[in-house]
Short mmCIF file of C-alpha atoms in Angstrom, two decimals:
data_model
loop_
_atom_site.label_atom_id
_atom_site.label_comp_id
_atom_site.label_asym_id
_atom_site.label_seq_id
_atom_site.Cartn_x
_atom_site.Cartn_y
_atom_site.Cartn_z
CA UNK A 14 147.79 119.86 99.97
CA UNK A 15 145.57 121.87 97.72
CA UNK A 16 141.72 120.55 98.57
CA UNK A 17 140.40 121.46 94.94
CA UNK A 18 137.92 123.91 96.57
CA UNK A 19 139.06 127.04 94.23
CA UNK A 20 135.73 128.55 93.23
CA UNK A 21 133.26 126.01 94.92
CA UNK A 22 130.17 127.06 96.30
CA UNK A 23 129.36 126.75 99.66
CA UNK A 24 126.59 127.56 102.46
CA UNK A 25 127.35 127.11 106.09
CA UNK A 26 125.03 127.65 108.59
CA UNK A 27 125.66 129.03 112.24
CA UNK A 28 128.26 130.93 110.46
CA UNK A 29 128.66 134.05 112.88
CA UNK A 30 130.96 132.16 115.49
CA UNK A 31 132.45 129.01 116.92
CA UNK A 32 132.81 126.18 114.78
CA UNK A 33 130.73 127.59 111.76
CA UNK A 34 132.88 131.00 111.49
CA UNK A 35 136.09 128.35 111.44
CA UNK A 36 134.28 126.44 108.99
CA UNK A 37 133.72 129.79 107.02
CA UNK A 38 137.01 131.49 107.22
CA UNK A 39 138.86 128.12 106.35
CA UNK A 40 136.77 127.60 103.26
CA UNK A 41 137.87 131.07 101.96
CA UNK A 42 141.24 130.56 102.57
CA UNK A 43 140.95 127.33 99.81
CA UNK A 44 138.94 129.46 97.54
CA UNK A 45 135.67 128.88 98.27
CA UNK A 46 132.97 131.19 97.67
CA UNK A 47 130.75 131.07 100.64
CA UNK A 48 127.50 132.04 101.99
CA UNK A 49 127.62 132.58 105.95
CA UNK A 50 123.79 131.95 106.97
CA UNK A 51 123.37 133.28 111.09
CA UNK A 52 120.32 135.40 112.47
CA UNK A 53 122.65 138.07 112.90
CA UNK A 54 126.69 138.70 111.81
CA UNK A 55 129.50 139.04 113.82
CA UNK A 56 132.64 141.44 114.14
CA UNK A 57 134.85 138.25 113.56
CA UNK A 58 132.16 137.14 110.48
CA UNK A 59 132.61 140.89 109.34
CA UNK A 60 136.40 140.98 109.39
CA UNK A 61 136.06 138.01 106.62
CA UNK A 62 134.39 140.38 104.19
CA UNK A 63 135.36 139.93 100.53
CA UNK A 64 133.86 139.11 96.95
CA UNK A 65 133.89 135.66 97.91
CA UNK A 66 131.83 135.97 101.17
CA UNK A 67 128.10 136.75 101.32
CA UNK A 68 126.06 136.97 104.50
CA UNK A 69 122.47 136.08 104.74
CA UNK A 70 120.46 136.51 107.94
CA UNK A 71 118.07 134.23 108.77
CA UNK A 72 116.55 132.23 111.78
CA UNK A 73 116.65 128.66 111.36
CA UNK A 74 113.98 128.11 113.58
CA UNK A 75 111.35 129.31 110.64
CA UNK A 76 110.70 126.87 108.53
CA UNK A 77 111.02 129.10 105.53
CA UNK A 78 114.17 130.04 106.16
CA UNK A 79 116.84 126.84 105.07
CA UNK A 80 115.08 127.59 101.54
CA UNK A 81 115.97 131.28 101.71
CA UNK A 82 119.66 130.50 102.47
CA UNK A 83 119.73 128.07 99.46
CA UNK A 84 118.12 130.54 97.39
CA UNK A 85 120.54 133.35 98.47
CA UNK A 86 123.57 131.39 97.62
CA UNK A 87 122.36 130.12 94.43
CA UNK A 88 121.06 133.98 93.31
CA UNK A 89 124.77 135.10 94.97
CA UNK A 90 127.11 132.72 93.80
CA UNK A 91 125.59 130.90 90.64
CA UNK A 92 125.37 127.60 92.09
CA UNK A 93 125.71 125.00 95.04
CA UNK A 94 128.28 122.97 95.61
CA UNK A 95 128.65 122.36 99.42
CA UNK A 96 126.43 122.43 102.55
CA UNK A 97 128.11 122.49 106.24
CA UNK A 98 124.84 122.31 108.61
CA UNK A 99 126.69 123.30 111.52
CA UNK A 100 123.52 125.29 113.18
CA UNK A 101 122.63 123.21 116.22
CA UNK A 102 122.86 123.04 120.09
CA UNK A 103 120.71 125.21 122.33
CA UNK A 104 117.39 126.73 120.73
CA UNK A 105 117.71 130.49 120.36
CA UNK A 106 116.88 131.52 123.96
CA UNK A 107 117.53 128.11 125.76
CA UNK A 108 120.53 127.39 128.07
CA UNK A 109 122.26 123.90 128.47
CA UNK A 110 122.87 121.85 130.02
CA UNK A 111 119.60 120.97 131.55
CA UNK A 112 119.62 117.65 133.75
CA UNK A 113 117.45 115.01 134.23
CA UNK A 114 114.93 113.56 131.66
CA UNK A 115 111.77 115.09 133.48
CA UNK A 116 113.25 119.04 132.85
CA UNK A 117 112.32 119.63 129.42
CA UNK A 118 108.70 119.35 128.41
CA UNK A 119 106.96 118.72 125.34
CA UNK A 120 107.56 122.24 123.90
CA UNK A 121 111.46 121.86 125.00
CA UNK A 122 111.68 118.79 122.98
CA UNK A 123 109.81 120.13 120.18
CA UNK A 124 112.06 123.15 119.98
CA UNK A 125 115.24 121.22 120.37
CA UNK A 126 113.88 118.79 117.42
CA UNK A 127 113.03 121.40 115.08
CA UNK A 128 116.66 123.33 115.31
CA UNK A 129 119.00 120.24 115.48
CA UNK A 130 116.78 117.89 113.29
CA UNK A 131 113.89 119.51 111.04
CA UNK A 132 116.08 123.06 110.11
CA UNK A 133 118.26 120.65 108.59
CA UNK A 134 115.92 118.26 106.97
CA UNK A 135 114.72 121.56 105.43
CA UNK A 136 117.98 122.63 104.69
CA UNK A 137 119.23 119.70 102.54
CA UNK A 138 115.66 119.28 100.76
CA UNK A 139 116.17 122.83 99.32
CA UNK A 140 120.16 122.13 98.87
CA UNK A 141 119.46 118.69 97.29
CA UNK A 142 118.18 120.22 93.22
CA UNK A 143 121.24 122.24 93.11
CA UNK A 144 124.07 119.82 94.55
CA UNK A 145 122.79 117.13 92.19
CA UNK A 146 123.60 119.71 89.33
CA UNK A 147 127.60 119.58 90.67
CA UNK A 148 130.28 117.56 90.03
CA UNK A 149 131.68 117.57 93.26
CA UNK A 150 128.76 117.85 95.79
CA UNK A 151 129.38 117.31 100.01
CA UNK A 152 127.06 117.69 102.65
CA UNK A 153 128.69 117.50 106.05
CA UNK A 154 126.31 117.53 109.37
CA UNK A 155 127.86 118.21 112.29
CA UNK A 156 126.38 116.41 115.37
CA UNK A 157 128.18 115.53 118.58
CA UNK A 158 129.46 112.79 120.44
CA UNK A 159 126.40 112.61 122.77
CA UNK A 160 124.31 110.89 120.12
CA UNK A 161 126.79 107.76 121.28
CA UNK A 162 127.09 108.72 124.69
CA UNK A 163 123.56 108.60 126.68
CA UNK A 164 123.18 110.60 129.78
CA UNK A 165 120.42 112.09 132.11
CA UNK A 166 122.34 115.34 130.94
CA UNK A 167 120.68 117.75 127.57
CA UNK A 168 118.72 113.89 127.02
CA UNK A 169 116.67 116.15 124.05
CA UNK A 170 119.63 117.22 122.43
CA UNK A 171 121.32 113.51 122.41
CA UNK A 172 118.31 112.19 121.08
CA UNK A 173 118.00 115.28 118.12
CA UNK A 174 121.58 114.59 117.31
CA UNK A 175 121.10 110.63 117.02
CA UNK A 176 118.62 111.01 114.66
CA UNK A 177 120.49 113.42 112.42
CA UNK A 178 122.93 110.36 112.59
CA UNK A 179 120.85 108.26 110.88
CA UNK A 180 119.54 110.83 108.76
CA UNK A 181 122.99 111.31 107.49
CA UNK A 182 123.17 107.87 106.51
CA UNK A 183 120.51 107.17 105.01
CA UNK A 184 121.01 110.19 102.59
CA UNK A 185 124.58 108.86 101.67
CA UNK A 186 122.87 105.50 100.81
CA UNK A 187 120.29 107.36 98.48
CA UNK A 188 122.42 110.14 97.14
CA UNK A 189 126.08 108.78 96.83
CA UNK A 190 125.31 106.75 93.72
CA UNK A 191 123.87 110.29 92.03
CA UNK A 192 127.35 111.93 93.20
CA UNK A 193 126.24 113.91 96.37
CA UNK A 194 128.52 112.35 99.51
CA UNK A 195 126.98 113.11 102.73
CA UNK A 196 129.18 112.77 105.99
CA UNK A 197 128.96 113.71 109.86
CA UNK A 198 131.36 115.36 111.94
CA UNK A 199 130.75 115.05 116.09
CA UNK A 200 132.93 117.10 118.24
CA UNK A 201 133.18 116.44 121.88
CA UNK A 202 133.02 119.91 124.36
CA UNK A 203 134.43 122.78 122.13
CA UNK A 204 135.44 126.22 123.25
CA UNK A 205 132.45 127.86 121.72
CA UNK A 206 129.82 130.79 123.52
CA UNK A 207 127.94 127.86 124.13
CA UNK A 208 130.39 127.27 126.93
CA UNK A 209 132.11 130.72 127.37
CA UNK A 210 129.02 133.37 127.13
CA UNK A 211 128.06 134.92 130.44
CA UNK A 212 125.24 132.55 131.54
CA UNK A 213 126.27 129.49 129.53
CA UNK A 214 126.97 125.93 130.12
CA UNK A 215 130.57 127.06 131.96
CA UNK A 216 128.25 129.00 134.30
CA UNK A 217 125.59 126.50 134.30
CA UNK A 218 128.01 123.57 135.58
CA UNK A 219 130.05 125.99 138.20
CA UNK A 220 126.66 126.66 140.01
CA UNK A 221 126.00 122.84 139.61
CA UNK A 222 129.11 121.66 141.09
CA UNK A 223 130.40 124.31 143.25
CA UNK A 224 133.26 125.84 141.44
CA UNK A 225 134.06 128.57 139.05
CA UNK A 226 133.20 128.85 135.10
CA UNK A 227 137.44 128.60 134.41
CA UNK A 228 138.05 125.56 136.30
CA UNK A 229 134.84 124.26 134.64
CA UNK A 230 136.06 124.65 131.07
CA UNK A 231 139.97 123.96 132.01
CA UNK A 232 139.72 120.98 134.04
CA UNK A 233 136.38 120.24 135.16
CA UNK A 234 134.15 119.55 131.91
CA UNK A 235 137.35 117.67 130.28
CA UNK A 236 137.59 115.39 133.44
CA UNK A 237 134.06 114.95 133.97
CA UNK A 238 133.48 113.78 129.93
CA UNK A 239 136.53 111.71 130.03
CA UNK A 240 138.37 113.56 127.22
CA UNK A 241 141.85 111.99 127.19
CA UNK A 242 143.53 115.25 126.15
CA UNK A 243 142.23 116.95 129.06
CA UNK A 244 140.67 120.08 127.66
CA UNK A 245 138.09 121.42 125.20
CA UNK A 246 138.56 120.96 121.72
CA UNK A 247 139.17 124.39 119.36
CA UNK A 248 136.49 125.10 116.81
CA UNK A 249 139.52 125.67 114.28
CA UNK A 250 140.26 121.69 114.43
CA UNK A 251 136.59 120.57 114.13
CA UNK A 252 136.55 123.18 111.02
CA UNK A 253 139.80 121.44 109.75
CA UNK A 254 138.04 118.17 109.57
CA UNK A 255 134.60 119.77 108.06
CA UNK A 256 136.74 121.11 105.28
CA UNK A 257 138.42 118.24 104.41
CA UNK A 258 135.41 116.25 103.81
CA UNK A 259 134.00 118.78 101.81
CA UNK A 260 136.88 118.70 99.47
CA UNK A 261 137.01 116.94 96.60
CA UNK A 262 140.08 115.09 97.67
CA UNK A 263 137.50 113.02 99.84
CA UNK A 264 135.71 111.61 96.83
CA UNK A 265 135.53 108.49 98.48
CA UNK A 266 134.10 109.15 101.94
CA UNK A 267 130.72 109.16 102.06
CA UNK A 268 128.42 107.76 104.90
CA UNK A 269 131.05 108.02 107.71
CA UNK A 270 131.33 109.59 110.90
CA UNK A 271 134.29 111.45 112.09
CA UNK A 272 134.99 112.06 115.69
CA UNK A 273 136.83 115.23 117.03
CA UNK A 274 136.11 114.87 120.72
CA UNK A 275 139.22 114.86 122.52
CA UNK A 276 138.93 111.13 123.04
CA UNK A 277 135.47 111.60 124.66
CA UNK A 278 133.32 108.99 122.41
CA UNK A 279 135.08 105.58 123.16
CA UNK A 280 133.24 102.55 121.52
CA UNK A 281 133.92 100.20 118.57
#
């Protein structure tokens, strides 16, 4: 299927690894021009180098950074058609999971919302004038199934993503008539650095439950989250849904949420 993305200009945040890297790679394969925004590059991102890829080094916890990334995209490629707000999860320097409501303090809550909600607000605010000039504009916000499944773990993160889902629907209602589609993709547990890096979620959970990191990722976490596929989601599986949603082939899809979570989220 031709996704009609050749020549389109996309900005992807959190683009150096995991889901963001997979989105960048897939967009490039479809012929899009991509600005990859992240605090630093990575060998995997560098391997994609070419005339249709530009990296912008930004820290999205800086309130000025989202606008700088948008400006870089327009300056480099002359337009902006697609915004993928993928950056999120633990703010820089924070390790998740955190257990219990009383564990995060006011500063933790503020940092979590700043990274997972306010950075997205700032990016969309900066991008909208350019997206409104496009004939096929699309925004995809990457959320989480945890926004729908409250639990006494990562409660600040889940709340921030629930707010992001609400924002997505409000934006789709306001800007859909003006030609900007806004959708949300909600992964479950994805096999990314959040889980796999040393000291990451797999190690935290292994210590909490008296097992080892491989067992956590291969069986314990999927079982605890009741993922019916029995495994963590692969980043490419999320990226495929994101790229389909930003394609003009999805021209009548807006204000929708797509779960890519191995059956974690169960609700009507």
